[in-house]
Amino acid sequence: MSNATLFRDDNKPVNWKIDDQLVPYPDALAQMKHHVEQLVAGNAEEKVWLLEHPALYTAGTSAKAEDLTDPDFLPVFDAGRGGQYTYHGPGQRVVYFMLDLRKRGRDVRAFVRTMESLVIDTLGQFNIEGEQVDGRVGVWVKRPDKGFGREDKIAAIGVRVSRWVSFHGISINLNPELGDYKGIVPCGITDQGVTSFEDLGQLVQMPELDSALKLAFERHFGPVKT
């Protein structure tokens, strides 16, 4: 288990919300922005929001036009987060972190590192060995069965911080349609692939993944309340 942590200085629990219905991306973005504004103003509490989106692509602030290889395959939305193009869709758990970094050390690099540790620990609960790779964003799994040096991405990370309050977050591939990635170069990586729990032979239900995420979050970020 990775030991990167970023607890609140007052150990106040974070609101933990799970949405069981597909949430349209523009609706999620609007809700996140509103919550962040309220959190900055001191009128809201920290929140972690777990959901799924309909099949779509999002473009981060570093997205390159040539990496959208099939613009007509799925809807494309500007995300306003860091990073490049990524995919969201059913069977992928998206976790949005609306956290007050003023209470957590004001260190964006430490925040991203702790998110990566959370994902790696979540995967470890299902005997999947995730790892960070220098020069690449997200969490990766070695795939020697697919060739020497092959690593597939199982989780993406993209965040934005506004006045020391975070939004956006992570996405973990449980059992999405991996063929839906074909319209983009995911995160600008051309020499590796993408994978999922199902692709790795792990038949896990979404509530099981959510429970593992909650446990890992509490290890790295502190207590939650539902």
mmCIF file with all atom_site columns, C-alpha atoms in Angstrom:
data_model
loop_
_atom_site.group_PDB
_atom_site.id
_atom_site.type_symbol
_atom_site.label_atom_id
_atom_site.label_alt_id
_atom_site.label_comp_id
_atom_site.label_asym_id
_atom_site.label_entity_id
_atom_site.label_seq_id
_atom_site.pdbx_PDB_ins_code
_atom_site.Cartn_x
_atom_site.Cartn_y
_atom_site.Cartn_z
_atom_site.occupancy
_atom_site.B_iso_or_equiv
_atom_site.pdbx_formal_charge
_atom_site.auth_seq_id
_atom_site.auth_comp_id
_atom_site.auth_asym_id
_atom_site.auth_atom_id
_atom_site.pdbx_PDB_model_num
ATOM 1   C CA . MET A 1 1   ? 0.000   0.000   0.000   1.00 0.00 ? 1   MET A CA 1
ATOM 2   C CA . SER A 1 2   ? 1.324   3.430   -0.912  1.00 0.00 ? 2   SER A CA 1
ATOM 3   C CA . ASN A 1 3   ? 1.544   5.763   2.075   1.00 0.00 ? 3   ASN A CA 1
ATOM 4   C CA . ALA A 1 4   ? 0.912   9.201   0.506   1.00 0.00 ? 4   ALA A CA 1
ATOM 5   C CA . THR A 1 5   ? -1.713  10.989  2.601   1.00 0.00 ? 5   THR A CA 1
ATOM 6   C CA . LEU A 1 6   ? -3.393  14.383  2.557   1.00 0.00 ? 6   LEU A CA 1
ATOM 7   C CA . PHE A 1 7   ? -5.656  14.606  5.596   1.00 0.00 ? 7   PHE A CA 1
ATOM 8   C CA . ARG A 1 8   ? -7.545  17.760  6.548   1.00 0.00 ? 8   ARG A CA 1
ATOM 9   C CA . ASP A 1 9   ? -5.930  19.733  9.333   1.00 0.00 ? 9   ASP A CA 1
ATOM 10  C CA . ASP A 1 10  ? -9.173  19.427  11.345  1.00 0.00 ? 10  ASP A CA 1
ATOM 11  C CA . ASN A 1 11  ? -10.011 15.823  10.263  1.00 0.00 ? 11  ASN A CA 1
ATOM 12  C CA . LYS A 1 12  ? -13.541 16.892  9.288   1.00 0.00 ? 12  LYS A CA 1
ATOM 13  C CA . PRO A 1 13  ? -15.314 14.154  7.273   1.00 0.00 ? 13  PRO A CA 1
ATOM 14  C CA . VAL A 1 14  ? -16.014 14.559  3.566   1.00 0.00 ? 14  VAL A CA 1
ATOM 15  C CA . ASN A 1 15  ? -19.468 14.147  2.037   1.00 0.00 ? 15  ASN A CA 1
ATOM 16  C CA . TRP A 1 16  ? -19.564 10.926  -0.018  1.00 0.00 ? 16  TRP A CA 1
ATOM 17  C CA . LYS A 1 17  ? -22.207 10.762  -2.772  1.00 0.00 ? 17  LYS A CA 1
ATOM 18  C CA . ILE A 1 18  ? -22.917 7.921   -5.210  1.00 0.00 ? 18  ILE A CA 1
ATOM 19  C CA . ASP A 1 19  ? -25.148 8.504   -8.249  1.00 0.00 ? 19  ASP A CA 1
ATOM 20  C CA . ASP A 1 20  ? -26.790 5.354   -9.614  1.00 0.00 ? 20  ASP A CA 1
ATOM 21  C CA . GLN A 1 21  ? -27.974 6.921   -12.895 1.00 0.00 ? 21  GLN A CA 1
ATOM 22  C CA . LEU A 1 22  ? -25.908 8.041   -15.882 1.00 0.00 ? 22  LEU A CA 1
ATOM 23  C CA . VAL A 1 23  ? -25.185 11.756  -15.442 1.00 0.00 ? 23  VAL A CA 1
ATOM 24  C CA . PRO A 1 24  ? -24.880 13.908  -18.601 1.00 0.00 ? 24  PRO A CA 1
ATOM 25  C CA . TYR A 1 25  ? -21.462 15.526  -18.704 1.00 0.00 ? 25  TYR A CA 1
ATOM 26  C CA . PRO A 1 26  ? -22.665 19.166  -18.967 1.00 0.00 ? 26  PRO A CA 1
ATOM 27  C CA . ASP A 1 27  ? -24.885 18.636  -15.906 1.00 0.00 ? 27  ASP A CA 1
ATOM 28  C CA . ALA A 1 28  ? -21.999 17.216  -13.888 1.00 0.00 ? 28  ALA A CA 1
ATOM 29  C CA . LEU A 1 29  ? -19.699 20.041  -14.924 1.00 0.00 ? 29  LEU A CA 1
ATOM 30  C CA . ALA A 1 30  ? -22.257 22.684  -13.943 1.00 0.00 ? 30  ALA A CA 1
ATOM 31  C CA . GLN A 1 31  ? -22.889 21.040  -10.574 1.00 0.00 ? 31  GLN A CA 1
ATOM 32  C CA . MET A 1 32  ? -19.168 20.758  -9.879  1.00 0.00 ? 32  MET A CA 1
ATOM 33  C CA . LYS A 1 33  ? -18.515 24.395  -10.739 1.00 0.00 ? 33  LYS A CA 1
ATOM 34  C CA . HIS A 1 34  ? -21.362 25.561  -8.508  1.00 0.00 ? 34  HIS A CA 1
ATOM 35  C CA . HIS A 1 35  ? -20.178 23.433  -5.603  1.00 0.00 ? 35  HIS A CA 1
ATOM 36  C CA . VAL A 1 36  ? -16.613 24.684  -5.973  1.00 0.00 ? 36  VAL A CA 1
ATOM 37  C CA . GLU A 1 37  ? -17.824 28.292  -5.909  1.00 0.00 ? 37  GLU A CA 1
ATOM 38  C CA . GLN A 1 38  ? -19.770 27.598  -2.738  1.00 0.00 ? 38  GLN A CA 1
ATOM 39  C CA . LEU A 1 39  ? -16.839 25.776  -1.179  1.00 0.00 ? 39  LEU A CA 1
ATOM 40  C CA . VAL A 1 40  ? -14.461 28.654  -1.956  1.00 0.00 ? 40  VAL A CA 1
ATOM 41  C CA . ALA A 1 41  ? -16.928 31.055  -0.348  1.00 0.00 ? 41  ALA A CA 1
ATOM 42  C CA . GLY A 1 42  ? -17.236 28.902  2.760   1.00 0.00 ? 42  GLY A CA 1
ATOM 43  C CA . ASN A 1 43  ? -20.871 28.014  2.075   1.00 0.00 ? 43  ASN A CA 1
ATOM 44  C CA . ALA A 1 44  ? -20.429 24.291  1.338   1.00 0.00 ? 44  ALA A CA 1
ATOM 45  C CA . GLU A 1 45  ? -18.538 21.256  2.593   1.00 0.00 ? 45  GLU A CA 1
ATOM 46  C CA . GLU A 1 46  ? -16.056 19.065  0.779   1.00 0.00 ? 46  GLU A CA 1
ATOM 47  C CA . LYS A 1 47  ? -17.603 16.443  -1.471  1.00 0.00 ? 47  LYS A CA 1
ATOM 48  C CA . VAL A 1 48  ? -16.583 13.315  -3.363  1.00 0.00 ? 48  VAL A CA 1
ATOM 49  C CA . TRP A 1 49  ? -19.028 12.370  -6.108  1.00 0.00 ? 49  TRP A CA 1
ATOM 50  C CA . LEU A 1 50  ? -19.052 8.901   -7.700  1.00 0.00 ? 50  LEU A CA 1
ATOM 51  C CA . LEU A 1 51  ? -20.945 8.489   -10.968 1.00 0.00 ? 51  LEU A CA 1
ATOM 52  C CA . GLU A 1 52  ? -21.015 7.204   -14.532 1.00 0.00 ? 52  GLU A CA 1
ATOM 53  C CA . HIS A 1 53  ? -21.433 9.201   -17.726 1.00 0.00 ? 53  HIS A CA 1
ATOM 54  C CA . PRO A 1 54  ? -22.984 8.260   -21.067 1.00 0.00 ? 54  PRO A CA 1
ATOM 55  C CA . ALA A 1 55  ? -20.343 7.397   -23.669 1.00 0.00 ? 55  ALA A CA 1
ATOM 56  C CA . LEU A 1 56  ? -18.404 10.552  -24.596 1.00 0.00 ? 56  LEU A CA 1
ATOM 57  C CA . TYR A 1 57  ? -14.993 12.170  -24.911 1.00 0.00 ? 57  TYR A CA 1
ATOM 58  C CA . THR A 1 58  ? -13.672 15.099  -22.915 1.00 0.00 ? 58  THR A CA 1
ATOM 59  C CA . ALA A 1 59  ? -10.886 17.455  -23.938 1.00 0.00 ? 59  ALA A CA 1
ATOM 60  C CA . GLY A 1 60  ? -8.490  18.813  -21.348 1.00 0.00 ? 60  GLY A CA 1
ATOM 61  C CA . THR A 1 61  ? -6.550  22.040  -21.645 1.00 0.00 ? 61  THR A CA 1
ATOM 62  C CA . SER A 1 62  ? -3.621  20.250  -23.339 1.00 0.00 ? 62  SER A CA 1
ATOM 63  C CA . ALA A 1 63  ? -5.735  18.355  -25.904 1.00 0.00 ? 63  ALA A CA 1
ATOM 64  C CA . LYS A 1 64  ? -4.290  18.253  -29.436 1.00 0.00 ? 64  LYS A CA 1
ATOM 65  C CA . ALA A 1 65  ? -6.656  18.357  -32.404 1.00 0.00 ? 65  ALA A CA 1
ATOM 66  C CA . GLU A 1 66  ? -4.879  15.462  -34.113 1.00 0.00 ? 66  GLU A CA 1
ATOM 67  C CA . ASP A 1 67  ? -5.576  13.211  -31.117 1.00 0.00 ? 67  ASP A CA 1
ATOM 68  C CA . LEU A 1 68  ? -9.310  13.354  -31.864 1.00 0.00 ? 68  LEU A CA 1
ATOM 69  C CA . THR A 1 69  ? -9.050  10.770  -34.601 1.00 0.00 ? 69  THR A CA 1
ATOM 70  C CA . ASP A 1 70  ? -12.800 10.309  -35.190 1.00 0.00 ? 70  ASP A CA 1
ATOM 71  C CA . PRO A 1 71  ? -14.663 13.518  -34.238 1.00 0.00 ? 71  PRO A CA 1
ATOM 72  C CA . ASP A 1 72  ? -18.043 12.038  -35.194 1.00 0.00 ? 72  ASP A CA 1
ATOM 73  C CA . PHE A 1 73  ? -17.813 8.797   -33.219 1.00 0.00 ? 73  PHE A CA 1
ATOM 74  C CA . LEU A 1 74  ? -18.931 10.151  -29.813 1.00 0.00 ? 74  LEU A CA 1
ATOM 75  C CA . PRO A 1 75  ? -19.920 13.563  -28.414 1.00 0.00 ? 75  PRO A CA 1
ATOM 76  C CA . VAL A 1 76  ? -16.951 15.706  -27.359 1.00 0.00 ? 76  VAL A CA 1
ATOM 77  C CA . PHE A 1 77  ? -16.974 18.168  -24.457 1.00 0.00 ? 77  PHE A CA 1
ATOM 78  C CA . ASP A 1 78  ? -14.449 20.712  -23.225 1.00 0.00 ? 78  ASP A CA 1
ATOM 79  C CA . ALA A 1 79  ? -13.640 19.746  -19.654 1.00 0.00 ? 79  ALA A CA 1
ATOM 80  C CA . GLY A 1 80  ? -11.557 22.673  -18.410 1.00 0.00 ? 80  GLY A CA 1
ATOM 81  C CA . ARG A 1 81  ? -9.312  20.265  -16.489 1.00 0.00 ? 81  ARG A CA 1
ATOM 82  C CA . GLY A 1 82  ? -5.671  19.522  -17.086 1.00 0.00 ? 82  GLY A CA 1
ATOM 83  C CA . GLY A 1 83  ? -4.664  16.790  -19.495 1.00 0.00 ? 83  GLY A CA 1
ATOM 84  C CA . GLN A 1 84  ? -5.627  15.736  -22.996 1.00 0.00 ? 84  GLN A CA 1
ATOM 85  C CA . TYR A 1 85  ? -8.470  13.654  -24.466 1.00 0.00 ? 85  TYR A CA 1
ATOM 86  C CA . THR A 1 86  ? -10.101 10.942  -22.404 1.00 0.00 ? 86  THR A CA 1
ATOM 87  C CA . TYR A 1 87  ? -13.147 8.703   -22.580 1.00 0.00 ? 87  TYR A CA 1
ATOM 88  C CA . HIS A 1 88  ? -16.044 8.314   -20.177 1.00 0.00 ? 88  HIS A CA 1
ATOM 89  C CA . GLY A 1 89  ? -18.862 5.819   -20.443 1.00 0.00 ? 89  GLY A CA 1
ATOM 90  C CA . PRO A 1 90  ? -21.000 3.190   -18.711 1.00 0.00 ? 90  PRO A CA 1
ATOM 91  C CA . GLY A 1 91  ? -18.929 0.687   -16.762 1.00 0.00 ? 91  GLY A CA 1
ATOM 92  C CA . GLN A 1 92  ? -16.330 3.290   -15.864 1.00 0.00 ? 92  GLN A CA 1
ATOM 93  C CA . ARG A 1 93  ? -16.386 4.715   -12.343 1.00 0.00 ? 93  ARG A CA 1
ATOM 94  C CA . VAL A 1 94  ? -15.783 8.455   -12.367 1.00 0.00 ? 94  VAL A CA 1
ATOM 95  C CA . VAL A 1 95  ? -14.876 10.067  -9.045  1.00 0.00 ? 95  VAL A CA 1
ATOM 96  C CA . TYR A 1 96  ? -14.981 13.846  -8.732  1.00 0.00 ? 96  TYR A CA 1
ATOM 97  C CA . PHE A 1 97  ? -12.985 15.371  -5.869  1.00 0.00 ? 97  PHE A CA 1
ATOM 98  C CA . MET A 1 98  ? -14.253 18.730  -4.605  1.00 0.00 ? 98  MET A CA 1
ATOM 99  C CA . LEU A 1 99  ? -11.738 19.213  -1.823  1.00 0.00 ? 99  LEU A CA 1
ATOM 100 C CA . ASP A 1 100 ? -10.461 22.295  0.001   1.00 0.00 ? 100 ASP A CA 1
ATOM 101 C CA . LEU A 1 101 ? -6.692  22.212  -0.340  1.00 0.00 ? 101 LEU A CA 1
ATOM 102 C CA . ARG A 1 102 ? -6.473  25.192  1.986   1.00 0.00 ? 102 ARG A CA 1
ATOM 103 C CA . LYS A 1 103 ? -7.195  22.591  4.657   1.00 0.00 ? 103 LYS A CA 1
ATOM 104 C CA . ARG A 1 104 ? -4.876  19.999  3.123   1.00 0.00 ? 104 ARG A CA 1
ATOM 105 C CA . GLY A 1 105 ? -1.485  21.681  2.792   1.00 0.00 ? 105 GLY A CA 1
ATOM 106 C CA . ARG A 1 106 ? -1.877  23.780  -0.411  1.00 0.00 ? 106 ARG A CA 1
ATOM 107 C CA . ASP A 1 107 ? 0.286   21.384  -2.438  1.00 0.00 ? 107 ASP A CA 1
ATOM 108 C CA . VAL A 1 108 ? -1.143  20.426  -5.835  1.00 0.00 ? 108 VAL A CA 1
ATOM 109 C CA . ARG A 1 109 ? 1.618   17.921  -6.604  1.00 0.00 ? 109 ARG A CA 1
ATOM 110 C CA . ALA A 1 110 ? 1.016   16.171  -3.297  1.00 0.00 ? 110 ALA A CA 1
ATOM 111 C CA . PHE A 1 111 ? -2.706  16.139  -4.076  1.00 0.00 ? 111 PHE A CA 1
ATOM 112 C CA . VAL A 1 112 ? -2.195  14.424  -7.437  1.00 0.00 ? 112 VAL A CA 1
ATOM 113 C CA . ARG A 1 113 ? 0.315   11.982  -5.928  1.00 0.00 ? 113 ARG A CA 1
ATOM 114 C CA . THR A 1 114 ? -2.184  11.076  -3.206  1.00 0.00 ? 114 THR A CA 1
ATOM 115 C CA . MET A 1 115 ? -4.925  10.515  -5.792  1.00 0.00 ? 115 MET A CA 1
ATOM 116 C CA . GLU A 1 116 ? -2.621  8.124   -7.632  1.00 0.00 ? 116 GLU A CA 1
ATOM 117 C CA . SER A 1 117 ? -1.894  6.320   -4.359  1.00 0.00 ? 117 SER A CA 1
ATOM 118 C CA . LEU A 1 118 ? -5.623  6.015   -3.710  1.00 0.00 ? 118 LEU A CA 1
ATOM 119 C CA . VAL A 1 119 ? -6.157  4.380   -7.109  1.00 0.00 ? 119 VAL A CA 1
ATOM 120 C CA . ILE A 1 120 ? -3.220  2.003   -6.668  1.00 0.00 ? 120 ILE A CA 1
ATOM 121 C CA . ASP A 1 121 ? -4.513  0.939   -3.262  1.00 0.00 ? 121 ASP A CA 1
ATOM 122 C CA . THR A 1 122 ? -8.027  0.460   -4.650  1.00 0.00 ? 122 THR A CA 1
ATOM 123 C CA . LEU A 1 123 ? -6.698  -1.822  -7.379  1.00 0.00 ? 123 LEU A CA 1
ATOM 124 C CA . GLY A 1 124 ? -4.602  -3.710  -4.848  1.00 0.00 ? 124 GLY A CA 1
ATOM 125 C CA . GLN A 1 125 ? -7.735  -4.748  -2.988  1.00 0.00 ? 125 GLN A CA 1
ATOM 126 C CA . PHE A 1 126 ? -8.581  -6.821  -6.083  1.00 0.00 ? 126 PHE A CA 1
ATOM 127 C CA . ASN A 1 127 ? -5.041  -8.149  -6.593  1.00 0.00 ? 127 ASN A CA 1
ATOM 128 C CA . ILE A 1 128 ? -4.402  -5.797  -9.513  1.00 0.00 ? 128 ILE A CA 1
ATOM 129 C CA . GLU A 1 129 ? -0.940  -4.237  -9.378  1.00 0.00 ? 129 GLU A CA 1
ATOM 130 C CA . GLY A 1 130 ? -1.245  -0.666  -10.558 1.00 0.00 ? 130 GLY A CA 1
ATOM 131 C CA . GLU A 1 131 ? 1.753   1.601   -10.934 1.00 0.00 ? 131 GLU A CA 1
ATOM 132 C CA . GLN A 1 132 ? 2.806   5.130   -11.761 1.00 0.00 ? 132 GLN A CA 1
ATOM 133 C CA . VAL A 1 133 ? 4.980   5.596   -14.851 1.00 0.00 ? 133 VAL A CA 1
ATOM 134 C CA . ASP A 1 134 ? 7.398   8.498   -15.153 1.00 0.00 ? 134 ASP A CA 1
ATOM 135 C CA . GLY A 1 135 ? 6.291   10.937  -17.821 1.00 0.00 ? 135 GLY A CA 1
ATOM 136 C CA . ARG A 1 136 ? 2.758   9.543   -18.029 1.00 0.00 ? 136 ARG A CA 1
ATOM 137 C CA . VAL A 1 137 ? -0.406  10.546  -16.230 1.00 0.00 ? 137 VAL A CA 1
ATOM 138 C CA . GLY A 1 138 ? -2.705  8.027   -14.581 1.00 0.00 ? 138 GLY A CA 1
ATOM 139 C CA . VAL A 1 139 ? -2.280  4.485   -13.275 1.00 0.00 ? 139 VAL A CA 1
ATOM 140 C CA . TRP A 1 140 ? -0.959  1.645   -15.410 1.00 0.00 ? 140 TRP A CA 1
ATOM 141 C CA . VAL A 1 141 ? -0.835  -2.164  -15.379 1.00 0.00 ? 141 VAL A CA 1
ATOM 142 C CA . LYS A 1 142 ? 2.009   -4.191  -16.858 1.00 0.00 ? 142 LYS A CA 1
ATOM 143 C CA . ARG A 1 143 ? 0.860   -6.532  -19.659 1.00 0.00 ? 143 ARG A CA 1
ATOM 144 C CA . PRO A 1 144 ? 3.689   -8.942  -20.471 1.00 0.00 ? 144 PRO A CA 1
ATOM 145 C CA . ASP A 1 145 ? 1.053   -11.147 -22.152 1.00 0.00 ? 145 ASP A CA 1
ATOM 146 C CA . LYS A 1 146 ? 0.744   -8.450  -24.838 1.00 0.00 ? 146 LYS A CA 1
ATOM 147 C CA . GLY A 1 147 ? 4.446   -7.975  -25.470 1.00 0.00 ? 147 GLY A CA 1
ATOM 148 C CA . PHE A 1 148 ? 7.682   -6.856  -23.897 1.00 0.00 ? 148 PHE A CA 1
ATOM 149 C CA . GLY A 1 149 ? 7.365   -3.525  -22.090 1.00 0.00 ? 149 GLY A CA 1
ATOM 150 C CA . ARG A 1 150 ? 3.630   -3.291  -22.707 1.00 0.00 ? 150 ARG A CA 1
ATOM 151 C CA . GLU A 1 151 ? 1.657   -1.291  -20.124 1.00 0.00 ? 151 GLU A CA 1
ATOM 152 C CA . ASP A 1 152 ? -2.072  -0.575  -20.302 1.00 0.00 ? 152 ASP A CA 1
ATOM 153 C CA . LYS A 1 153 ? -3.829  2.314   -18.646 1.00 0.00 ? 153 LYS A CA 1
ATOM 154 C CA . ILE A 1 154 ? -6.600  1.369   -16.221 1.00 0.00 ? 154 ILE A CA 1
ATOM 155 C CA . ALA A 1 155 ? -7.244  4.751   -14.587 1.00 0.00 ? 155 ALA A CA 1
ATOM 156 C CA . ALA A 1 156 ? -7.032  8.351   -15.766 1.00 0.00 ? 156 ALA A CA 1
ATOM 157 C CA . ILE A 1 157 ? -6.439  11.404  -13.587 1.00 0.00 ? 157 ILE A CA 1
ATOM 158 C CA . GLY A 1 158 ? -7.302  14.968  -14.533 1.00 0.00 ? 158 GLY A CA 1
ATOM 159 C CA . VAL A 1 159 ? -7.795  17.798  -12.070 1.00 0.00 ? 159 VAL A CA 1
ATOM 160 C CA . ARG A 1 160 ? -8.303  21.513  -11.863 1.00 0.00 ? 160 ARG A CA 1
ATOM 161 C CA . VAL A 1 161 ? -7.683  23.686  -8.830  1.00 0.00 ? 161 VAL A CA 1
ATOM 162 C CA . SER A 1 162 ? -9.442  27.033  -8.428  1.00 0.00 ? 162 SER A CA 1
ATOM 163 C CA . ARG A 1 163 ? -8.466  29.200  -5.452  1.00 0.00 ? 163 ARG A CA 1
ATOM 164 C CA . TRP A 1 164 ? -7.142  26.073  -3.734  1.00 0.00 ? 164 TRP A CA 1
ATOM 165 C CA . VAL A 1 165 ? -10.353 24.084  -4.246  1.00 0.00 ? 165 VAL A CA 1
ATOM 166 C CA . SER A 1 166 ? -10.163 21.031  -6.508  1.00 0.00 ? 166 SER A CA 1
ATOM 167 C CA . PHE A 1 167 ? -12.581 19.578  -8.988  1.00 0.00 ? 167 PHE A CA 1
ATOM 168 C CA . HIS A 1 168 ? -12.645 16.866  -11.661 1.00 0.00 ? 168 HIS A CA 1
ATOM 169 C CA . GLY A 1 169 ? -10.733 13.779  -10.513 1.00 0.00 ? 169 GLY A CA 1
ATOM 170 C CA . ILE A 1 170 ? -10.225 10.166  -11.581 1.00 0.00 ? 170 ILE A CA 1
ATOM 171 C CA . SER A 1 171 ? -11.836 7.530   -13.771 1.00 0.00 ? 171 SER A CA 1
ATOM 172 C CA . ILE A 1 172 ? -11.317 3.800   -13.306 1.00 0.00 ? 172 ILE A CA 1
ATOM 173 C CA . ASN A 1 173 ? -12.206 1.263   -15.977 1.00 0.00 ? 173 ASN A CA 1
ATOM 174 C CA . LEU A 1 174 ? -14.335 -1.460  -14.431 1.00 0.00 ? 174 LEU A CA 1
ATOM 175 C CA . ASN A 1 175 ? -16.092 -2.943  -17.474 1.00 0.00 ? 175 ASN A CA 1
ATOM 176 C CA . PRO A 1 176 ? -16.604 -0.196  -20.081 1.00 0.00 ? 176 PRO A CA 1
ATOM 177 C CA . GLU A 1 177 ? -16.695 -0.841  -23.821 1.00 0.00 ? 177 GLU A CA 1
ATOM 178 C CA . LEU A 1 178 ? -12.973 -0.509  -24.532 1.00 0.00 ? 178 LEU A CA 1
ATOM 179 C CA . GLY A 1 179 ? -13.698 -0.225  -28.244 1.00 0.00 ? 179 GLY A CA 1
ATOM 180 C CA . ASP A 1 180 ? -15.122 3.222   -27.547 1.00 0.00 ? 180 ASP A CA 1
ATOM 181 C CA . TYR A 1 181 ? -11.583 4.526   -27.101 1.00 0.00 ? 181 TYR A CA 1
ATOM 182 C CA . LYS A 1 182 ? -11.017 4.173   -30.845 1.00 0.00 ? 182 LYS A CA 1
ATOM 183 C CA . GLY A 1 183 ? -11.994 7.780   -31.627 1.00 0.00 ? 183 GLY A CA 1
ATOM 184 C CA . ILE A 1 184 ? -9.159  9.339   -29.624 1.00 0.00 ? 184 ILE A CA 1
ATOM 185 C CA . VAL A 1 185 ? -5.519  8.950   -28.700 1.00 0.00 ? 185 VAL A CA 1
ATOM 186 C CA . PRO A 1 186 ? -6.124  8.539   -24.949 1.00 0.00 ? 186 PRO A CA 1
ATOM 187 C CA . CYS A 1 187 ? -4.107  11.131  -23.015 1.00 0.00 ? 187 CYS A CA 1
ATOM 188 C CA . GLY A 1 188 ? -1.807  11.477  -26.042 1.00 0.00 ? 188 GLY A CA 1
ATOM 189 C CA . ILE A 1 189 ? -0.257  8.017   -25.532 1.00 0.00 ? 189 ILE A CA 1
ATOM 190 C CA . THR A 1 190 ? 0.254   6.182   -28.811 1.00 0.00 ? 190 THR A CA 1
ATOM 191 C CA . ASP A 1 191 ? 2.569   3.302   -27.831 1.00 0.00 ? 191 ASP A CA 1
ATOM 192 C CA . GLN A 1 192 ? 0.478   1.659   -25.075 1.00 0.00 ? 192 GLN A CA 1
ATOM 193 C CA . GLY A 1 193 ? -3.133  0.582   -24.586 1.00 0.00 ? 193 GLY A CA 1
ATOM 194 C CA . VAL A 1 194 ? -6.062  0.720   -22.202 1.00 0.00 ? 194 VAL A CA 1
ATOM 195 C CA . THR A 1 195 ? -7.458  -2.006  -19.986 1.00 0.00 ? 195 THR A CA 1
ATOM 196 C CA . SER A 1 196 ? -10.155 -2.637  -17.402 1.00 0.00 ? 196 SER A CA 1
ATOM 197 C CA . PHE A 1 197 ? -10.961 -4.939  -14.491 1.00 0.00 ? 197 PHE A CA 1
ATOM 198 C CA . GLU A 1 198 ? -12.948 -7.125  -16.886 1.00 0.00 ? 198 GLU A CA 1
ATOM 199 C CA . ASP A 1 199 ? -10.154 -7.159  -19.468 1.00 0.00 ? 199 ASP A CA 1
ATOM 200 C CA . LEU A 1 200 ? -7.802  -8.363  -16.730 1.00 0.00 ? 200 LEU A CA 1
ATOM 201 C CA . GLY A 1 201 ? -10.188 -11.165 -15.773 1.00 0.00 ? 201 GLY A CA 1
ATOM 202 C CA . GLN A 1 202 ? -11.552 -9.492  -12.632 1.00 0.00 ? 202 GLN A CA 1
ATOM 203 C CA . LEU A 1 203 ? -15.354 -9.699  -12.634 1.00 0.00 ? 203 LEU A CA 1
ATOM 204 C CA . VAL A 1 204 ? -16.177 -7.054  -10.027 1.00 0.00 ? 204 VAL A CA 1
ATOM 205 C CA . GLN A 1 205 ? -19.490 -5.269  -9.448  1.00 0.00 ? 205 GLN A CA 1
ATOM 206 C CA . MET A 1 206 ? -19.628 -1.480  -9.180  1.00 0.00 ? 206 MET A CA 1
ATOM 207 C CA . PRO A 1 207 ? -20.703 -1.502  -5.483  1.00 0.00 ? 207 PRO A CA 1
ATOM 208 C CA . GLU A 1 208 ? -17.621 -3.610  -4.681  1.00 0.00 ? 208 GLU A CA 1
ATOM 209 C CA . LEU A 1 209 ? -15.401 -1.091  -6.429  1.00 0.00 ? 209 LEU A CA 1
ATOM 210 C CA . ASP A 1 210 ? -17.121 1.757   -4.584  1.00 0.00 ? 210 ASP A CA 1
ATOM 211 C CA . SER A 1 211 ? -16.488 0.084   -1.232  1.00 0.00 ? 211 SER A CA 1
ATOM 212 C CA . ALA A 1 212 ? -12.818 -0.329  -2.090  1.00 0.00 ? 212 ALA A CA 1
ATOM 213 C CA . LEU A 1 213 ? -12.593 3.305   -3.193  1.00 0.00 ? 213 LEU A CA 1
ATOM 214 C CA . LYS A 1 214 ? -14.138 4.466   0.062   1.00 0.00 ? 214 LYS A CA 1
ATOM 215 C CA . LEU A 1 215 ? -11.677 2.436   2.130   1.00 0.00 ? 215 LEU A CA 1
ATOM 216 C CA . ALA A 1 216 ? -8.731  3.757   0.118   1.00 0.00 ? 216 ALA A CA 1
ATOM 217 C CA . PHE A 1 217 ? -10.012 7.339   0.336   1.00 0.00 ? 217 PHE A CA 1
ATOM 218 C CA . GLU A 1 218 ? -10.192 7.127   4.112   1.00 0.00 ? 218 GLU A CA 1
ATOM 219 C CA . ARG A 1 219 ? -6.632  5.803   4.229   1.00 0.00 ? 219 ARG A CA 1
ATOM 220 C CA . HIS A 1 220 ? -5.286  8.694   2.191   1.00 0.00 ? 220 HIS A CA 1
ATOM 221 C CA . PHE A 1 221 ? -7.636  11.650  2.646   1.00 0.00 ? 221 PHE A CA 1
ATOM 222 C CA . GLY A 1 222 ? -9.458  10.975  5.922   1.00 0.00 ? 222 GLY A CA 1
ATOM 223 C CA . PRO A 1 223 ? -12.990 10.113  7.042   1.00 0.00 ? 223 PRO A CA 1
ATOM 224 C CA . VAL A 1 224 ? -16.152 10.352  4.953   1.00 0.00 ? 224 VAL A CA 1
ATOM 225 C CA . LYS A 1 225 ? -19.838 10.632  5.702   1.00 0.00 ? 225 LYS A CA 1
ATOM 226 C CA . THR A 1 226 ? -22.691 9.318   3.560   1.00 0.00 ? 226 THR A CA 1
#
